[in-house]
Every structure is written in structure tokens, then in C-alpha cells.
CSV table of C-alpha atoms in Angstrom, one decimal:
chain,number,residue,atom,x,y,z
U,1,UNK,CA,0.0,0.0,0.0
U,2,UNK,CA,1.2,3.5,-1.0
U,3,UNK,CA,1.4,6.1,1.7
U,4,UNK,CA,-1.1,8.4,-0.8
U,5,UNK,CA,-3.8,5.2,-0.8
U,6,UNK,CA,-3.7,5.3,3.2
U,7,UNK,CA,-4.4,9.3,3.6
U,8,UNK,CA,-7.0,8.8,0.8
U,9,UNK,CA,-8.9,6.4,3.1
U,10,UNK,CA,-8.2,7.9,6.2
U,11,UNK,CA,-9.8,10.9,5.4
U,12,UNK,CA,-13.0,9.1,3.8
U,13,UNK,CA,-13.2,6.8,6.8
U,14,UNK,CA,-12.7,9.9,9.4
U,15,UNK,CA,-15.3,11.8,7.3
U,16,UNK,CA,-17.9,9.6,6.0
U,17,UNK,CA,-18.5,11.6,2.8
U,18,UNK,CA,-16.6,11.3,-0.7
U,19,UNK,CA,-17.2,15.2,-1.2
U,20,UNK,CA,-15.9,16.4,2.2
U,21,UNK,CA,-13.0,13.4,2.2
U,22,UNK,CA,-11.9,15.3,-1.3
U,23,UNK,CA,-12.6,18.8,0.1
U,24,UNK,CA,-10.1,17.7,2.8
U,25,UNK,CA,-7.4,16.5,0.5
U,26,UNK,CA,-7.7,19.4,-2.3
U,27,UNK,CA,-8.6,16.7,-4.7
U,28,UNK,CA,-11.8,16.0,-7.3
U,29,UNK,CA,-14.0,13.3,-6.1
U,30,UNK,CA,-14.1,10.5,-9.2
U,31,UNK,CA,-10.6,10.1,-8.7
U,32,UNK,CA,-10.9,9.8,-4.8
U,33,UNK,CA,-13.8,7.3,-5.5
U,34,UNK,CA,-11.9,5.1,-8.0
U,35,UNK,CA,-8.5,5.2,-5.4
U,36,UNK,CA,-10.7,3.8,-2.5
U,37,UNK,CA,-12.5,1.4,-5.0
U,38,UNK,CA,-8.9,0.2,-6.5
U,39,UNK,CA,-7.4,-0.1,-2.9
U,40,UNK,CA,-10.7,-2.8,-2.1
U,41,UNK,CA,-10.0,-5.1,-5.2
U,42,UNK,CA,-6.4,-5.0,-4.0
U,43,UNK,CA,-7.1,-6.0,-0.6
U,44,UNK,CA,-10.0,-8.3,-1.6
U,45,UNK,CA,-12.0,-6.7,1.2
U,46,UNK,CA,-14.9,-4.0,1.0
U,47,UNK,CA,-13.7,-1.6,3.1
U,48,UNK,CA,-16.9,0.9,3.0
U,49,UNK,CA,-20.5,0.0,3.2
U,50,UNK,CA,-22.0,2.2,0.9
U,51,UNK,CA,-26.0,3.3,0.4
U,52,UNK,CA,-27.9,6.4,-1.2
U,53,UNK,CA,-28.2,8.4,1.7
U,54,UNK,CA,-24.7,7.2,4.1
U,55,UNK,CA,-21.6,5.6,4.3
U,56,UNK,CA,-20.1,3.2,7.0
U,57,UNK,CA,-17.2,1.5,7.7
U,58,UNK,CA,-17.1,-2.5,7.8
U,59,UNK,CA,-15.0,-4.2,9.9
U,60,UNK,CA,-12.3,-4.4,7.7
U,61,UNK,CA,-12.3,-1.2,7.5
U,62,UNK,CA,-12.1,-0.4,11.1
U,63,UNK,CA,-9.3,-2.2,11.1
U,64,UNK,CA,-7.8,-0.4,8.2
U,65,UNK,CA,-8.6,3.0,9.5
U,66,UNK,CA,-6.7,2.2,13.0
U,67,UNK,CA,-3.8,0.5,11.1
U,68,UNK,CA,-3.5,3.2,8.5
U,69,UNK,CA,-3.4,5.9,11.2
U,70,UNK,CA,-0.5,4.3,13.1
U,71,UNK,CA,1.6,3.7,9.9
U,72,UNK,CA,0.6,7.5,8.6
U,73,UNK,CA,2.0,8.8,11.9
U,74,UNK,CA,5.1,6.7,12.0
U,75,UNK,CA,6.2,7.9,8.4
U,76,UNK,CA,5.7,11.5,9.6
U,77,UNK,CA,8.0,10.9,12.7
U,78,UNK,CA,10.2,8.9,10.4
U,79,UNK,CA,10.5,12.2,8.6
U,80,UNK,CA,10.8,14.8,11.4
U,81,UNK,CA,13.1,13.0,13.7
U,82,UNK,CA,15.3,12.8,10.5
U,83,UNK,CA,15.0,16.3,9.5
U,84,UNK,CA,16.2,17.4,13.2
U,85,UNK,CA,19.1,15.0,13.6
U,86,UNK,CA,20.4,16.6,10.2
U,87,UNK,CA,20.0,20.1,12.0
U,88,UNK,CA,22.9,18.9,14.4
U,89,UNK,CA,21.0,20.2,17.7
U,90,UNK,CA,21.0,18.1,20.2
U,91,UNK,CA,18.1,18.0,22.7
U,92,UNK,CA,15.2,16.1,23.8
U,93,UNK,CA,11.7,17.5,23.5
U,94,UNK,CA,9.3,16.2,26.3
U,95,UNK,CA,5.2,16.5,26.1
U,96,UNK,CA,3.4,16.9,28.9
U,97,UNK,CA,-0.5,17.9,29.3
U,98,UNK,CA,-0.4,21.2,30.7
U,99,UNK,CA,-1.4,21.5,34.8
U,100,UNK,CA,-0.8,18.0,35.2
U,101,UNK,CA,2.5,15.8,36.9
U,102,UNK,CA,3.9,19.8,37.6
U,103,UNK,CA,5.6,19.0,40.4
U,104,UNK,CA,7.3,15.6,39.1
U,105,UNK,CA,8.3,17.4,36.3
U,106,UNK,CA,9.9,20.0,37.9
U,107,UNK,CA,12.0,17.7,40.0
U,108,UNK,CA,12.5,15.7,36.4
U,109,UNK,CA,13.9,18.9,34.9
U,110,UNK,CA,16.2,19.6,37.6
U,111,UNK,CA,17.3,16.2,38.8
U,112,UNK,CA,18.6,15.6,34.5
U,113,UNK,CA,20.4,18.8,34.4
U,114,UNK,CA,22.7,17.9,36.6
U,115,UNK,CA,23.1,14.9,34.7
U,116,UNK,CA,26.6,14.2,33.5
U,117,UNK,CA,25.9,14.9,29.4
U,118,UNK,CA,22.7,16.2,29.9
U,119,UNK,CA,21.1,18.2,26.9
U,120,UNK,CA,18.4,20.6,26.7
U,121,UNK,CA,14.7,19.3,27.1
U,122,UNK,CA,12.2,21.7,25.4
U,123,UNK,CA,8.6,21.2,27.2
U,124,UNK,CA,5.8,21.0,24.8
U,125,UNK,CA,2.8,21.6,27.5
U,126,UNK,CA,0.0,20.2,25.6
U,127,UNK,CA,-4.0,19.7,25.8
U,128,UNK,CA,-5.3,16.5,27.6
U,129,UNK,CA,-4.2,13.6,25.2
U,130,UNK,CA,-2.3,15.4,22.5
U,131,UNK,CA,1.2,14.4,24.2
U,132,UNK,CA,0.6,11.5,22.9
U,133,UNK,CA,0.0,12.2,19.1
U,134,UNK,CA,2.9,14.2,19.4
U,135,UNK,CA,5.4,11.2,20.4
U,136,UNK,CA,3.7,9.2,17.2
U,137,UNK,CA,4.1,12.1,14.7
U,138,UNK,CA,8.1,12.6,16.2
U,139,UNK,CA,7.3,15.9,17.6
U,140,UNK,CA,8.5,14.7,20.7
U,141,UNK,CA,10.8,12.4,21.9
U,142,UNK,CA,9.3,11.4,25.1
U,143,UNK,CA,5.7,12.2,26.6
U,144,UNK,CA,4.0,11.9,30.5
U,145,UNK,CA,1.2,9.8,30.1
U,146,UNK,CA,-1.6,8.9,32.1
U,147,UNK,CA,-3.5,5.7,32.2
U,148,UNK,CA,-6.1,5.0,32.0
U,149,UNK,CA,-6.9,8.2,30.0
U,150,UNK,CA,-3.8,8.0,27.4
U,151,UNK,CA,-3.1,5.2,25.5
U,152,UNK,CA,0.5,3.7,25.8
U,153,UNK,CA,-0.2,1.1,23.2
U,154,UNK,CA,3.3,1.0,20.9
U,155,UNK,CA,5.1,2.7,23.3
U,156,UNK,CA,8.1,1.7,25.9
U,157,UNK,CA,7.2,3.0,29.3
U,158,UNK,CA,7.8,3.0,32.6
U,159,UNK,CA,5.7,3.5,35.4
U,160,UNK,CA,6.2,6.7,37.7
U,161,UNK,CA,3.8,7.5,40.1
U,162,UNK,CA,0.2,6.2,41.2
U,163,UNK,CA,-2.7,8.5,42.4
U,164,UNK,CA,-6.4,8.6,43.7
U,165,UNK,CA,-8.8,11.1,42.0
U,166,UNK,CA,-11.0,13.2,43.1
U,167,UNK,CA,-14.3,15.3,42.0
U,168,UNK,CA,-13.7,19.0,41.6
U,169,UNK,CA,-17.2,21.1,42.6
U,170,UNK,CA,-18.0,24.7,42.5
U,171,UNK,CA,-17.5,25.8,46.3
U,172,UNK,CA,-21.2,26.5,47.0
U,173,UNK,CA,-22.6,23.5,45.5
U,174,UNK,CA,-25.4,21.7,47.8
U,175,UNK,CA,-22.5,19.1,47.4
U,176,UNK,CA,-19.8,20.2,48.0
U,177,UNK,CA,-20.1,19.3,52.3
U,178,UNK,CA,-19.7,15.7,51.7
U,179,UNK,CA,-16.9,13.7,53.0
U,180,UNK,CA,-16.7,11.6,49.5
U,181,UNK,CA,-19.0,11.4,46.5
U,182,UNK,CA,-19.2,8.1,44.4
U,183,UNK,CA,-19.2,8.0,40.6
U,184,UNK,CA,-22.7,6.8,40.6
U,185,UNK,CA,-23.6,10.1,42.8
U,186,UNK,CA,-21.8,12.0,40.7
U,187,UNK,CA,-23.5,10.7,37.4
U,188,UNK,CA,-26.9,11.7,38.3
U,189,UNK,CA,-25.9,15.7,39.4
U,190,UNK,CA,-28.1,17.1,36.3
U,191,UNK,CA,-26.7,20.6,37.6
U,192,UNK,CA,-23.3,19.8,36.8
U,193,UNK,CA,-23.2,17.5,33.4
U,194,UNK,CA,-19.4,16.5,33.1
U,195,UNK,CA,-17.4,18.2,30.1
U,196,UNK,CA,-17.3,16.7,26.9
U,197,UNK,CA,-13.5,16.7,25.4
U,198,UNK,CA,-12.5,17.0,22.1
U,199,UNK,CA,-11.6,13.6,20.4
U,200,UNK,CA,-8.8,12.8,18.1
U,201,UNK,CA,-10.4,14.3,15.1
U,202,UNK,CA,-11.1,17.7,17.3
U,203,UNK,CA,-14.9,16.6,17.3
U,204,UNK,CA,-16.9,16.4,20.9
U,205,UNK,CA,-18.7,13.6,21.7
U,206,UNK,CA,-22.3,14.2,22.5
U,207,UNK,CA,-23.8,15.2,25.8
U,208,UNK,CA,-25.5,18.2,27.9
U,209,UNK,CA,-22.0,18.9,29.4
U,210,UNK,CA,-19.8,21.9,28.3
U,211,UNK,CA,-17.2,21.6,25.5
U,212,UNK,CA,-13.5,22.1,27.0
U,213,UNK,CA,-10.2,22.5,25.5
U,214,UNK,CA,-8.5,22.8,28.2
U,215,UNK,CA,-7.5,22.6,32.2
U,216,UNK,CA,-7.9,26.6,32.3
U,217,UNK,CA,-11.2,26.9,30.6
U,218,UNK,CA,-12.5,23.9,32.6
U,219,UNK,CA,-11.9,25.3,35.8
U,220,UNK,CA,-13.7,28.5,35.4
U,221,UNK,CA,-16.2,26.6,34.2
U,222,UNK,CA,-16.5,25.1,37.7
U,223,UNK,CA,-16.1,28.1,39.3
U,224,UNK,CA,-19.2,29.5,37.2
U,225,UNK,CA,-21.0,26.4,38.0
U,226,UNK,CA,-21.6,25.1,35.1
U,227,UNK,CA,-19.9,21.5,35.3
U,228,UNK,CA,-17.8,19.5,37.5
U,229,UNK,CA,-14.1,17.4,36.5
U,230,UNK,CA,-12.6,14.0,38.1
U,231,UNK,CA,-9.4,14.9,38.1
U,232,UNK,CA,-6.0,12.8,39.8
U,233,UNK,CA,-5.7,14.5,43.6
U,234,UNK,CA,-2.4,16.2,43.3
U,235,UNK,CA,-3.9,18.7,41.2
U,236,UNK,CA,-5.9,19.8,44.7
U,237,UNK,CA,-2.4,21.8,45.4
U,238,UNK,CA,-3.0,23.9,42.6
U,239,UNK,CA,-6.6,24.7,43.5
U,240,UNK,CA,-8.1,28.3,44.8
U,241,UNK,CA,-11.0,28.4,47.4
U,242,UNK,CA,-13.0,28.7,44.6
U,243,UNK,CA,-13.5,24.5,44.6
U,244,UNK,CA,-14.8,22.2,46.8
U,245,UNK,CA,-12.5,19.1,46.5
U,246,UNK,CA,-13.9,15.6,47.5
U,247,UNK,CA,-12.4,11.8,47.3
U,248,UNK,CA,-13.8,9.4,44.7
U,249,UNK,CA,-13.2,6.1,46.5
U,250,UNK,CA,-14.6,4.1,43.2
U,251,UNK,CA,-13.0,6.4,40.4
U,252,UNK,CA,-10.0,4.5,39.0
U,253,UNK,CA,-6.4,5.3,40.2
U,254,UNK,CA,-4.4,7.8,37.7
U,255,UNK,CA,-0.6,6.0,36.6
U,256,UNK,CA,1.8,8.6,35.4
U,257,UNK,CA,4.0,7.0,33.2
U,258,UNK,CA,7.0,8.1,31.0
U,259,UNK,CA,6.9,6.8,27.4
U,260,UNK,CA,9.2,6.7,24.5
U,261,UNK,CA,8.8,5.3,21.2
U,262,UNK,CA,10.5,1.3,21.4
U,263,UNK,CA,13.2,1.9,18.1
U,264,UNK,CA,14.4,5.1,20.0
U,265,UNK,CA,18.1,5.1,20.0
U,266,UNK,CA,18.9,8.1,22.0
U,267,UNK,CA,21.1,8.6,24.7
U,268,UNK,CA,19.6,11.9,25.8
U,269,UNK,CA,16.0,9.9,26.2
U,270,UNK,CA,17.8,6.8,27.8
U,271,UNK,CA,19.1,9.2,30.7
U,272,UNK,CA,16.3,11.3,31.2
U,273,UNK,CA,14.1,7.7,31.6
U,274,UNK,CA,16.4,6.4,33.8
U,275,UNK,CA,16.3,9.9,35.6
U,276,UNK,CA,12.9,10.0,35.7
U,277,UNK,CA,12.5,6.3,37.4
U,278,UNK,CA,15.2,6.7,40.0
U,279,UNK,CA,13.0,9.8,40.7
């Protein structure tokens, strides 16, 4: 498969319509239509169930569209990570979802420059779950992940720290005097819908919460009333009076993890991994 077959797909697959797909890759359509139709008596598969009025994706296609995805991004990092080793300037760039592991990373920073060899780290403070598109595409080197909300699927990692989590409430919410509040509590507060983040393809899921991009907008959200965020509980520290903070017993533990992409051959990452786990 060429590399120009999978971004033809991708983009019908992601969009679900021929004229938006070729709107999307500043292309005519019958040529788009014949490329996807080609690529299916290739593959011996149909890839696309088509009618009138829709398209859909079979399960081969599914399976295309993930697979296609992973082996669009790693020719782009193939490309960038060569591009910068030819610039000559060594350096590691980290990613990191902004407001979250900010104390870790601080004692990260500090802790690898005094590092025998150590090289500048550029910090790429991201929104919640680009850091790790950015270690796919090789626009970073190495990312701070979280499970269970990132995926680490591909990746070399290593675990860092484990945390509880904990509901975030506007102050003077009826609420807000508990000692805990379960998930199941929290799921029927109609007052405060959760937020709805944007997905991979920068569309929100649906849902009566309010659309957030990120950890700044979401807390004055909050703060207005308007929604309410389970969030790990070292993020309490960096909290006004404006919240109410409460355990969540049943919500899922938060894993910190660094991650690194498994054919890296860099020294700079190697130390600042092994930094980061003697940390």
C-alpha cells in the first residue's frame, strides 16, 4: 500500500462523505472514488459500506482506519526525527498535558540537568491527550502519560507515580459538604453534566455537558457552576477556594508513566528515563 492510498482512506473513513474526504485533500471526487475502490480489489476486502443516503465502515475497515493511522504517523515521525538529527541540535523534547504531573516534572527537569551529558529538554505543555500524538508524529521524543486516559499502546514506558482522584465542585454546590461522592452520585448531578473533550479528530462527543479545551477553561467553568471534573488528587495543590474538592473512592487510580517510542536510540532519552525512574 502506497502512503497516498492510506491518507485517501483515512480521510474518507474519518469523514464519511466522498465530497468532504476530497474537500479535505484538495482533490476532485471521481478520482478519490476510484483510489478507495482500487485499494478494495487489492485487498479483496470492502472496506466501506456504501448506500444512497450514508456511508459506513465494515470491519475491515475499522481495522484499516486504526492501522492506516499508526503507519501515517510513523512515516511522519520517520521524517521529522530525521530532519532534526540533520539540523545537528541536540536535545530532547518532552510533552506533557499542561497543569498535570507539575511538580514531578519540575524535580525531572532539575534532577537531569545535573546529569553528566545532559542536553536541553524543550517542554511541549499540551492539551489532555495530544502528548501522545505528538510522540507518534516525532514531535516529541518522550511524553508523561496517564493511564487510564492515554493510551501507551506502541510505546516503551515506565511506570512513575500512582494517584487517587477526586471530583472538583464549584465551592457552594449543595455538594460540596460531603466527606466523598461516588461515581454513581456524581453521574446523576443534572446541575453539573461533566465536560465533553475534544476527540482525536477535534470533534466532541455528544452530551449536555460543556465543551473544554482545556485545564484553564475547565476550571472557570467550575467556578461559574456550570460543570464538575474528576481529576488525579495532586492537582488539589493547585486549586483556589473557589472549589470544593472531595475523594472518589470508586474512580479508578491515575498512573503517570514516561513513554518513549520502542526503536528510540537516543542517549539523551535513555538518561532522562532512567532519571525519571530513579525519581
Amino acid at each position: 500500500m502506497e502512503t497516498r492510498e492510506m491518507r485517501y482512506f483515512v480521510a474518507v473513513a474519518e469523514e464519511l462523505h466522498f465530497g468532504r474526504a476530497a474537500q479535505r485533500l484538495a482533490i476532485a471526487q471521481p478520482p478519490l472514488s476510484r483510489a478507495i475502490q482500487q485499494l478494495e480489489r487489492r485487498l479483496g476486502v470492502v472496506l466501506l459500506h456504501r448506500t444512497a443516503r450514508a456511508i459506513a465502515l465494515t470491519e475491515a475497515g475499522a481495522v484499516l482506519l486504526r492501522e492506516a493511522r499508526a503507519a501515517l504517523d510513523a512515516v511522519e515521525a520517520a521524517e521529522r526525527r530525521t530532519r532534526r538529527a540533520a539540523a545537528g541540535k541536540p536535545g530532547v523534547v518532552l510533552a506533557t498535558k499542561a497543569g498535570a504531573s507539575r511538580e514531578l516534572l519540575s524535580k525531572l527537569l532539575d534532577a537531569y540537568a545535573a546529569e553528566p551529558g545532559a542536553v536541553a529538554v524543550e517542554v511541549v505543555l499540551c492539551g489532555p491527550g495530544e502528548q501522545e500524538s505528538l510522540l507518534r508524529t516525532g514531535r516529541a521524543d518522550v511524553a508523561l502519560l496517564h493511564r487510564p486516559y492515554d493510551s501507551t499502546a506502541g510505546f516503551d514506558t515506565e511506570d512513575l507515580h500512582t494517584e487517587e482522584q477526586v471530583v472538583v465542585l464549584p465551592s457552594g454546590h449543595p455538594l460540596a459538604n460531603r466527606a466523598q461522592l461516588s461515581l454513581a452520585e456524581l453521574n446523576t448531578q443534572t446541575d453539573l453534566p461533566l465536560p465533553r473533550w475534544p476527540g482525536r479528530d477535534g470533534s466532541y462527543p455528544d452530551g449536555p455537558g460543556p465543551q473544554v479545551r482545556d485545564h484553564t477553561q475547565l476550571f472557570q467553568l467550575i467556578a461559574l457552576g456550570l460543570t464538575c471534573a474528576v481529576v488525579p488528587e495532586s492537582i488539589r495543590d493547585q486549586l483556589r477556594d473557589d472549589y470544593a474538592v472531595l475523594p472518589m473512592p470508586d474512580a479508578p487510580p491515575v498512573t503517570t508513566v514516561i513513554a518513549w517510542p520502542p526503536h528510540s536510540r537516543s542517549k539523551a532519552v535513555a538518561d532522562l528515563v532512567r532519571t525519571a525512574t530513579r525519581l
